[in-house]
Short mmCIF file of C-alpha atoms in Angstrom, two decimals:
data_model
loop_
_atom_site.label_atom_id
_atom_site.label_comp_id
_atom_site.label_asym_id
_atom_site.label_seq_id
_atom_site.Cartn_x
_atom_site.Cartn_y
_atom_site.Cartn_z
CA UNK A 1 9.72 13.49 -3.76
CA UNK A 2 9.18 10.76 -3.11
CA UNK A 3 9.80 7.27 -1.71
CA UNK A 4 12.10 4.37 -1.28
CA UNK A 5 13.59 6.23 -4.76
CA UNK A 6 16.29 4.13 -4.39
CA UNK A 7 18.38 1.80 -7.59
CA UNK A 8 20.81 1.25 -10.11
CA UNK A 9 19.14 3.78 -12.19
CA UNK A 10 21.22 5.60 -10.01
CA UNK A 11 23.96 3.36 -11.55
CA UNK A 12 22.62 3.37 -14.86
CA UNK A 13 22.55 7.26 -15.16
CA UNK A 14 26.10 7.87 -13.73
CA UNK A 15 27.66 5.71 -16.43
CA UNK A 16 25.86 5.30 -19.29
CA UNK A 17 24.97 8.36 -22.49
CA UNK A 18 21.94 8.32 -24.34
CA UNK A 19 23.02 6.08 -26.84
CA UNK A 20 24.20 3.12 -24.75
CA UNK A 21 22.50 1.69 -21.23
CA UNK A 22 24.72 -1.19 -19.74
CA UNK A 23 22.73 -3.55 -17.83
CA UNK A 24 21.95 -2.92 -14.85
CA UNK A 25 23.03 -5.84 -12.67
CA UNK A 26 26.08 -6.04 -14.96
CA UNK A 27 26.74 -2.48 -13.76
CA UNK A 28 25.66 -3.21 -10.29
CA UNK A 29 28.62 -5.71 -9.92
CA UNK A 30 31.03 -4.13 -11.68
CA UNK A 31 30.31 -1.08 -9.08
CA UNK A 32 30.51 -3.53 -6.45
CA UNK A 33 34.35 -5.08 -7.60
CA UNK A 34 35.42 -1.45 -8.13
CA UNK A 35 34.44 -0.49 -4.90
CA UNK A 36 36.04 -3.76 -3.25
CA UNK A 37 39.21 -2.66 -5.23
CA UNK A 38 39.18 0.81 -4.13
CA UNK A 39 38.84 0.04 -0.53
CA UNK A 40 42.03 -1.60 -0.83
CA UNK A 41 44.20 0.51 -3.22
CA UNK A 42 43.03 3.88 -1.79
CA UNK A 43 43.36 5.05 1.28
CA UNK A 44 40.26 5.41 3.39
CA UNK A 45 39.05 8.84 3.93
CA UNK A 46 38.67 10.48 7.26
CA UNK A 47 35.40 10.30 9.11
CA UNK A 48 32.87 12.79 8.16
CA UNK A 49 32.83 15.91 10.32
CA UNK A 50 29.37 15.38 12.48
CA UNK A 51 27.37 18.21 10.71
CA UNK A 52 27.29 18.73 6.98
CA UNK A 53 26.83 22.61 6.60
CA UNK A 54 23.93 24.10 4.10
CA UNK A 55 24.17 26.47 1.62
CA UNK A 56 23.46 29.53 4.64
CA UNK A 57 27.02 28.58 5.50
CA UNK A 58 29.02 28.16 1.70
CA UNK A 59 26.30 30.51 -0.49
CA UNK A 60 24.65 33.16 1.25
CA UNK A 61 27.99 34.99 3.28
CA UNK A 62 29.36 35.40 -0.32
CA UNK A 63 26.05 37.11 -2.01
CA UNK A 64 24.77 40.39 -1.97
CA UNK A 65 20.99 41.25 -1.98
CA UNK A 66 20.19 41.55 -5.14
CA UNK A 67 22.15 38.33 -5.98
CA UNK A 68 20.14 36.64 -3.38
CA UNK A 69 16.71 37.54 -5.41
CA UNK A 70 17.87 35.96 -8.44
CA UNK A 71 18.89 32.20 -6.53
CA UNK A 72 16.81 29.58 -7.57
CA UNK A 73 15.79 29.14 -3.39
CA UNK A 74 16.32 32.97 -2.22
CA UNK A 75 17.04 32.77 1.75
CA UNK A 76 13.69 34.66 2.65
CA UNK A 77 11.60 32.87 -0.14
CA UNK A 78 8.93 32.31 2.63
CA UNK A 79 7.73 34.97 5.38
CA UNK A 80 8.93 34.50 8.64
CA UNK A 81 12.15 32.85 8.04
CA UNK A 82 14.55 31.90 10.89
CA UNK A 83 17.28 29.32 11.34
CA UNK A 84 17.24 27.48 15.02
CA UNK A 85 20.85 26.61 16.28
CA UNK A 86 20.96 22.94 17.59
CA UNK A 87 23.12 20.36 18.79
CA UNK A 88 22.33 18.91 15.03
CA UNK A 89 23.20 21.87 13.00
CA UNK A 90 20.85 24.71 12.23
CA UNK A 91 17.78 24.44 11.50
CA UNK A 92 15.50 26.96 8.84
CA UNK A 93 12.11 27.98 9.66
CA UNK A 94 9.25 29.76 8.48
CA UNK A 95 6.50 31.02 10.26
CA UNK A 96 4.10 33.26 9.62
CA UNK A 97 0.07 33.88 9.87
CA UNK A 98 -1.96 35.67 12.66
CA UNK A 99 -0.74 34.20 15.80
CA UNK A 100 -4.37 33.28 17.25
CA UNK A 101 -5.53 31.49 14.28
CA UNK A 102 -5.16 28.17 13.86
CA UNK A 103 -1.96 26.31 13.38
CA UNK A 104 -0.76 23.87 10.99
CA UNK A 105 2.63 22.25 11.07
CA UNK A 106 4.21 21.14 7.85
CA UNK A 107 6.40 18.32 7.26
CA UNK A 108 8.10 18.06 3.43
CA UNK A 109 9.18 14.76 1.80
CA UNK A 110 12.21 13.16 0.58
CA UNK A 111 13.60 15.70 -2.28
CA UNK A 112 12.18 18.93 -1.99
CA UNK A 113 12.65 21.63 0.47
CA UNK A 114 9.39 22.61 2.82
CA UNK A 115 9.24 25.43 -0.23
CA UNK A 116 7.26 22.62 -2.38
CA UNK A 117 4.57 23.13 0.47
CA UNK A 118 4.50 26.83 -0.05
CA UNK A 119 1.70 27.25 -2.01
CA UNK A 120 -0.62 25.20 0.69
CA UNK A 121 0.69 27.28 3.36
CA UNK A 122 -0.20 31.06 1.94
CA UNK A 123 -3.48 29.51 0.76
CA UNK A 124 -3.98 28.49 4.52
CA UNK A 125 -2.78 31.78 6.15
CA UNK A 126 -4.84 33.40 3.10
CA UNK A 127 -7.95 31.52 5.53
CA UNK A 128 -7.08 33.28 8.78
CA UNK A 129 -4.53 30.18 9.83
CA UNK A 130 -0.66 30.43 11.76
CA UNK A 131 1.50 28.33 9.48
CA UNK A 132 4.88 26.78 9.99
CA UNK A 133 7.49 24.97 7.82
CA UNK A 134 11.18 23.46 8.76
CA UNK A 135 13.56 22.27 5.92
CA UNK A 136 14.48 18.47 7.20
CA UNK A 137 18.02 18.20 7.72
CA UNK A 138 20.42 17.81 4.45
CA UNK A 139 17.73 20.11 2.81
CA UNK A 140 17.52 23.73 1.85
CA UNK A 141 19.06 26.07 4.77
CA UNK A 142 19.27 23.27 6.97
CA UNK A 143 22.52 21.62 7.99
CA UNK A 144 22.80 18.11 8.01
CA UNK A 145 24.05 15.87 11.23
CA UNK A 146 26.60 13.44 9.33
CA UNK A 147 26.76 11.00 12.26
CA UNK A 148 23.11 9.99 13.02
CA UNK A 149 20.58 7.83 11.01
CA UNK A 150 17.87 9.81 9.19
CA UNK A 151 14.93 7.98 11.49
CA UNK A 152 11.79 8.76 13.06
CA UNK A 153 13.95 9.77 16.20
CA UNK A 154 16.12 11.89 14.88
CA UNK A 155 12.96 13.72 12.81
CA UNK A 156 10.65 13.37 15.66
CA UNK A 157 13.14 15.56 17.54
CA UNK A 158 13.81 18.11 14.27
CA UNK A 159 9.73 18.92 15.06
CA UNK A 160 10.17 19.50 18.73
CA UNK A 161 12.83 21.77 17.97
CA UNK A 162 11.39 23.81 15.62
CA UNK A 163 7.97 24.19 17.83
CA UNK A 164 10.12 25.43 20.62
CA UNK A 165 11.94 27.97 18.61
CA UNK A 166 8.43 29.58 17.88
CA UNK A 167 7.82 32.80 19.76
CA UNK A 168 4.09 31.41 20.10
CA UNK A 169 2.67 28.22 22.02
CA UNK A 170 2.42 25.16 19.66
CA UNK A 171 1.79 22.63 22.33
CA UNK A 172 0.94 24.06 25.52
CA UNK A 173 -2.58 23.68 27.73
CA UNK A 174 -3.96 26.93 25.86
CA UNK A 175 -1.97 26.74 22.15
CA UNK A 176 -5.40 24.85 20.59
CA UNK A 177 -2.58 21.85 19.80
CA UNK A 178 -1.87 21.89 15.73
CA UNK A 179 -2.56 20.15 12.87
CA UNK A 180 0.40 18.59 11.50
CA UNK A 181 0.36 17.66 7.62
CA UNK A 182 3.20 15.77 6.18
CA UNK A 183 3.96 14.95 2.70
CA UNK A 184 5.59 11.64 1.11
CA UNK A 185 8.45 11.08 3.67
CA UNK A 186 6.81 13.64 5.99
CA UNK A 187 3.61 12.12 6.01
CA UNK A 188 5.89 8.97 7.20
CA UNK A 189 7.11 11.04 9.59
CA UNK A 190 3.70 12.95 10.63
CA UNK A 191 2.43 9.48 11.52
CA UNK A 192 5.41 8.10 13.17
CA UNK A 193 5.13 11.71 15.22
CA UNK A 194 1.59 10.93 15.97
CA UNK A 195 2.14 7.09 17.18
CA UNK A 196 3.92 8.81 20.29
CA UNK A 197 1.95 12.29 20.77
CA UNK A 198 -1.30 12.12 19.26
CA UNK A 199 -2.35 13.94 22.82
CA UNK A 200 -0.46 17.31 20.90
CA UNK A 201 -2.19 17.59 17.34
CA UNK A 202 -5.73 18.69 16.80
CA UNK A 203 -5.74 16.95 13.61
CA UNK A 204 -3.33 14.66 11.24
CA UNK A 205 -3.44 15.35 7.36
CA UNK A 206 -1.12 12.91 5.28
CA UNK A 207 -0.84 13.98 1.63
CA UNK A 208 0.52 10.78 -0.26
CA UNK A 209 2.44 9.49 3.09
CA UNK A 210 5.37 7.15 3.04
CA UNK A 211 5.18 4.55 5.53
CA UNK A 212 3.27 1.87 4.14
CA UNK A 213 5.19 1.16 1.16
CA UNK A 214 4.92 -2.66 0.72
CA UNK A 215 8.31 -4.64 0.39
CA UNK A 216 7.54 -6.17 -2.90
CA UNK A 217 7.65 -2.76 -4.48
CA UNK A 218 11.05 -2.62 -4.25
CA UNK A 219 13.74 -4.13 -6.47
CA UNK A 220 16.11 -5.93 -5.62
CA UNK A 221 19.10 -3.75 -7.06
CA UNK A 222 18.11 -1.15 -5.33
CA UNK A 223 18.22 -3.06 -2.12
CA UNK A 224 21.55 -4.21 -3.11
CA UNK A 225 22.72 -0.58 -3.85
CA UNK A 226 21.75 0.72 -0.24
CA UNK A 227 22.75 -2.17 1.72
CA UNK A 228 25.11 -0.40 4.00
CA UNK A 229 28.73 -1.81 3.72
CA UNK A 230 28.93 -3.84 0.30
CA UNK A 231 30.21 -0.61 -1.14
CA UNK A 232 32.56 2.23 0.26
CA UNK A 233 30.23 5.25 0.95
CA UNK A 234 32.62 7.50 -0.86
CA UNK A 235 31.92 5.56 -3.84
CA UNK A 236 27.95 5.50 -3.63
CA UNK A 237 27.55 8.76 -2.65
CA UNK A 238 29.46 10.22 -5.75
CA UNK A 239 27.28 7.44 -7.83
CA UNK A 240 24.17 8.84 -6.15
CA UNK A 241 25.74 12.61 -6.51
CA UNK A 242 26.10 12.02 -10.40
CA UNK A 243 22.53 10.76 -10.60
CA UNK A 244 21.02 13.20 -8.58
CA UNK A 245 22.48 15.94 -10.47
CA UNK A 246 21.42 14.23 -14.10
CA UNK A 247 17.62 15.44 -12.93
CA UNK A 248 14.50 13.15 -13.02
CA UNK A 249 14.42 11.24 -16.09
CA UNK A 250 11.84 12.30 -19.11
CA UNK A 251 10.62 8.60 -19.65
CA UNK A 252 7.36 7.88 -17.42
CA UNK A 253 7.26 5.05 -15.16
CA UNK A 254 5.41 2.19 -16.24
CA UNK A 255 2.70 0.55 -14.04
CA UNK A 256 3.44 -2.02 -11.92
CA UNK A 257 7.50 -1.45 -12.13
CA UNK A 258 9.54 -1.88 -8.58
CA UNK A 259 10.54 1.13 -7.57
CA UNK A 260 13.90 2.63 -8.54
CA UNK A 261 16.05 5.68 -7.67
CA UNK A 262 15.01 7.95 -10.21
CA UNK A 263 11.14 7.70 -9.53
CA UNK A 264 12.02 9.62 -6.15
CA UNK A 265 12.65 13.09 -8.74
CA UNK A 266 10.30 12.09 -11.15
CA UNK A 267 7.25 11.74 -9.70
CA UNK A 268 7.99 14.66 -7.01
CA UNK A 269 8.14 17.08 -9.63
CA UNK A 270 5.60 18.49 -11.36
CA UNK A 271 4.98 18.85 -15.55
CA UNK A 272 6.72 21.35 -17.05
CA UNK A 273 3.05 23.38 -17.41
CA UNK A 274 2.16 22.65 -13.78
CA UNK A 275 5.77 24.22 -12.73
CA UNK A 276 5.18 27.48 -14.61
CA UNK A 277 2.15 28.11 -13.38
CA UNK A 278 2.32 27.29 -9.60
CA UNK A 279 3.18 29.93 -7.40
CA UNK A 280 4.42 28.56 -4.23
CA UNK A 281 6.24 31.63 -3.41
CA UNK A 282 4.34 35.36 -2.50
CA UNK A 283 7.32 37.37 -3.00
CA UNK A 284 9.12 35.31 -5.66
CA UNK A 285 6.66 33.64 -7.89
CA UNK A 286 9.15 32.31 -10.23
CA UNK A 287 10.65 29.93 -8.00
CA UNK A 288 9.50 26.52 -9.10
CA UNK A 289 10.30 22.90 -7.63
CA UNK A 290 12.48 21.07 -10.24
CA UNK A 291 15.08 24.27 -10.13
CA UNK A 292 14.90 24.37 -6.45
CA UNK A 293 15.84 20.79 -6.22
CA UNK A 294 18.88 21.23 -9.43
CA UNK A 295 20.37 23.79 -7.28
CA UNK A 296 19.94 22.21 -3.88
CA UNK A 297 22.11 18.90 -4.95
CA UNK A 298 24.61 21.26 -6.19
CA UNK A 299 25.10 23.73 -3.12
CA UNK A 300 24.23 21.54 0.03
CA UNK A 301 27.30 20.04 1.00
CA UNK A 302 24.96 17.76 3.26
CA UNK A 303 22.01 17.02 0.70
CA UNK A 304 23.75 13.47 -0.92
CA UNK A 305 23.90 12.04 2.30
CA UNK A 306 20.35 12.86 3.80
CA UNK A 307 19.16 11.44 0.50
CA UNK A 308 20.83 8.23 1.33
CA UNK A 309 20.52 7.88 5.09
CA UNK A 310 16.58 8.62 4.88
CA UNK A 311 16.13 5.94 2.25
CA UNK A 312 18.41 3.53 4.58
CA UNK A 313 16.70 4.42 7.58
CA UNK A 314 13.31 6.36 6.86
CA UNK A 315 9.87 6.02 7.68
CA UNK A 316 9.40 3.78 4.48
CA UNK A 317 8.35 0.56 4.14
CA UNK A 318 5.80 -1.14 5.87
CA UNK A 319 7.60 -3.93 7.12
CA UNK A 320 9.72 -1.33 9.19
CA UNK A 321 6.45 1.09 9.99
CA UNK A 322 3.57 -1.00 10.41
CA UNK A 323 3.90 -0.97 14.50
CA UNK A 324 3.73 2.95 14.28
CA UNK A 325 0.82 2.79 12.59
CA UNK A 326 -1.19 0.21 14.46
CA UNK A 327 -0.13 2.09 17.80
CA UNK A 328 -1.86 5.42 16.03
CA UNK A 329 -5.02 3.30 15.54
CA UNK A 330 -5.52 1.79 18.67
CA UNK A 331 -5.19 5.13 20.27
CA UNK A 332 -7.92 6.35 17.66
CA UNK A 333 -10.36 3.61 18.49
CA UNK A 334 -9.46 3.64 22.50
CA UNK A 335 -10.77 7.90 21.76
CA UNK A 336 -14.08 6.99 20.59
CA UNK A 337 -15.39 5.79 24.16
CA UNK A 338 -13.98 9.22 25.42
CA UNK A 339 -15.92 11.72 25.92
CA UNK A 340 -15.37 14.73 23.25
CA UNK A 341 -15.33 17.33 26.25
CA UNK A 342 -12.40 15.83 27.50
CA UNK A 343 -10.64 17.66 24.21
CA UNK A 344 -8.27 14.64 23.88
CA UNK A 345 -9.13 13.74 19.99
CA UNK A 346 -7.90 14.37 16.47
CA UNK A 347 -10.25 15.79 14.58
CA UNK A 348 -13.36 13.55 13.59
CA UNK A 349 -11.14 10.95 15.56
CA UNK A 350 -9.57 10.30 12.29
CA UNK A 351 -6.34 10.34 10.26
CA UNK A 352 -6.59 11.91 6.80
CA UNK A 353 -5.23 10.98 3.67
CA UNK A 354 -4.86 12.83 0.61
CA UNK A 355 -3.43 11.27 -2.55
CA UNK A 356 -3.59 11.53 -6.04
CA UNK A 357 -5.18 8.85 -8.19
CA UNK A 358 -2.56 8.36 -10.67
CA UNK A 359 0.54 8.27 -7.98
CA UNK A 360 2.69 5.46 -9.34
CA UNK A 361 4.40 5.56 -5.71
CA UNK A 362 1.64 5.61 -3.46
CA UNK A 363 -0.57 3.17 -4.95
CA UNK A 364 -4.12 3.59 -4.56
CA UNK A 365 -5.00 -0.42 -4.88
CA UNK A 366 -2.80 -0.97 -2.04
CA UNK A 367 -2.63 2.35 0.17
CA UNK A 368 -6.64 2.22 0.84
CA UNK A 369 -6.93 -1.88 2.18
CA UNK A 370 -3.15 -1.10 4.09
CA UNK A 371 -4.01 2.05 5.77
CA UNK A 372 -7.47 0.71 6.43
CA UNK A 373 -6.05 -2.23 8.44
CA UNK A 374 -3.01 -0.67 10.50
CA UNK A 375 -5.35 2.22 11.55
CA UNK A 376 -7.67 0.15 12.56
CA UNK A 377 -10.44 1.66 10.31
CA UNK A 378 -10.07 4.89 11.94
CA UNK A 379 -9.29 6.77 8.27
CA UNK A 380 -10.79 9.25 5.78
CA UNK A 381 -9.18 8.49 1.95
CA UNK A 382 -9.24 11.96 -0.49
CA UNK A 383 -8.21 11.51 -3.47
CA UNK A 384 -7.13 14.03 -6.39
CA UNK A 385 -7.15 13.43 -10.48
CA UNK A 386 -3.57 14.14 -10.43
CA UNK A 387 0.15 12.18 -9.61
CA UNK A 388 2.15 12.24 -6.39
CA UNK A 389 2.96 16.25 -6.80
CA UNK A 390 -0.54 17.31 -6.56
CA UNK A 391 -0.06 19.36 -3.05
CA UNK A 392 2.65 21.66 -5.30
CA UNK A 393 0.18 22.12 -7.88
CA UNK A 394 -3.64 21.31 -6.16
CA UNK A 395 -2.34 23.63 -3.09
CA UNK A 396 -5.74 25.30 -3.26
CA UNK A 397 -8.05 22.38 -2.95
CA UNK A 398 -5.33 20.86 -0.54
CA UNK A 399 -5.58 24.21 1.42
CA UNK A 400 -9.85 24.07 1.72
CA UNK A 401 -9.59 20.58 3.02
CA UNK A 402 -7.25 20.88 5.90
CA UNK A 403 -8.93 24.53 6.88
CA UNK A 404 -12.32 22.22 7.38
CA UNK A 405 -10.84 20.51 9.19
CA UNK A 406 -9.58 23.30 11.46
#
């Protein structure tokens, strides 16, 4: 998963074969006429109904059991599963572990379902710990609200609600508060979360967070692309549909190249080798991220648009998230004239970062100076020999840090 995978390679792979690649602002502005041209030949469509239903809805009513084992994301793929009714749609859960150890809360990124965190989650409840994991909205068995920006607001409140659906305490006087680990978008998330309610978690893990993403990374088609309004959505989103369901392209991405669209699938998933041999999944081993993620753009009716809306309005760049995570920092160094007995802290009174040395998303050179600053120096760096899927495919290392923590 990953970032602000935003651009006209979106463009580019909707209308071009592997023998011819039109260029790409050529494309971008013949895109942009077409859609002037269809907004006023064709008639507009109706307003989206406010939730966008998920594949528990349109899939699993039709299926019997055994055809349910052989989906590429089986409904009970994790222990524990559940799906929370809300004003926003329903929500899936999993939760599982012995209900007195201690708890970590897992937020996934961008593209994947929470099942990409799977395999750091049994490893955890493999070390005595309670575990729990929420598809964000527009992803795996979780509907999608059509009518409300994918921000820090509206995911801030997805976590509440699935906390509260928990038969357990999460965040009460005598729950032992919970260490919340997010990953790419979720780790934007898990520190936007944190800016407000530090006072809840006993620690904060980011594993290759979103949220600092500098500005100049970006190019500038892609900005043009997901500027709301130059384009009708019904357009874009079957231009992003078409991409989306091309799958992440083979070619790497070269060093310093602005970010575009397709680096979102490609550096999310793992190698073909790291994908076989990951087992993120106790009771169905085969299930593996890059099918998981083929099949959700397919069968969630809501996925095209959370894909958009959380690149739109996200916890992304840093020119947007900064604030968040200067408040975080200030409350970190305010903690360390408090006295530890007062049981107010994060753990070492620090926010922890995880990320893999050859992420071409979350750059090292500029992650380490940028978190350093907004935090206020109140940060401990980790970093892996591997890209930005490493907590799919390192989940055991990734599973021995966070339980040290714990």
């Amino acid at each position: 998963m990953a970032l602000y995978n935003q651009t006209v390679d979106f463009l580019s792979g909707a209308f071009s074969n592997h023998q011819t690649q039109l260029p790409l602002l050529a494309v971008t502005g013949a895109s942009f006429t077409l859609g002037l041209l269809a907004r006023s030949v064709f008639p507009r469509n109706e307003p989206l109904q406010n939730v966008l239903v998920s594949p528990r809805s349109t899939v699993l009513p039709g299926i019997s059991e055994s055809e349910n084992r052989q989906l590429p994301l089986p409904a009970d793929v994790l222990p524990g599963a559940r799906d929370v009714d809300s004003p926003y749609g329903s929500i899936r859960v999993y939760e599982w572990g012995p209900e007195d150890g201690p708890k970590v809360l897992f937020v996934h990124g961008i593209t994947t379902p929470c099942i990409a965190l799977g395999g750091v989650a049994h490893a955890l409840v493999d070390r005595g710990c309670r575990v729990m994991l929420f598809d964000l909205f527009g992803r795996g068995y979780s509907d999608c609200p059509a009518d409300l920006p994918q921000d820090e607001r509206l995911f801030s409140t997805q976590i509440f609600l699935a906390l509260t659906s928990s038969p357990i305490s999460w965040t009460g006087a005598d729950s032992g508060k919970f260490c919340l680990t997010g990953y790419s978008l979720g780790g934007g998330i898990a520190a936007a979360f944190a800016s407000y309610f530090p006072h809840l978690l006993s620690s904060l893990v980011l594993l290759a967070p979103s949220g600092l993403l500098r500005d100049s990374q970006i190019s500038f088609q892609s900005r043009l692309l997901y500027s709301k309004g130059l384009m009708p959505e019904n357009i874009l989103t079957s231009l992003v549909s078409r991409r989306l369901r091309a799958g992440p392209l083979t070619r790497p991405k070269p060093k310093n190249k602005k970010l575009n669209a397709a680096d979102a699938l490609t550096e999310e998933l793992p190698s073909q080798n790291a994908a076989a041999t990951q087992i993120l999944s106790r009771s169905y081993p085969q299930i593996n991220v890059p099918s998981v993620v083929t099949w959700q753009v397919i069968n969630h009716t809501g996925f095209v648009h959370a894909f958009m809306s959380s690149m739109r309005y996200g916890p992304i760049l840093r020119e947007r998230q900064w604030n968040r995570w200067a408040r975080l920092g200030e409350y970190l160094t305010a903690q360390n004239g408090t006295s530890r007995n007062e049981n107010k802290r994060l753990a070492d009174n620090k926010v922890h970062i995880l990320c893999g040395n050859n992420d071409l998303i979350i750059v090292k050179s500029e992650l380490v100076p940028d978190a350093t600053a907004a935090l206020g120096g109140n940060v401990i760096f980790k970093f892996y020999d591997a890209g930005h899927e490493f907590p799919s495919t390192k989940y055991e290392e990734v599973a021995s840090y966070i339980f040290e923590l714990l």
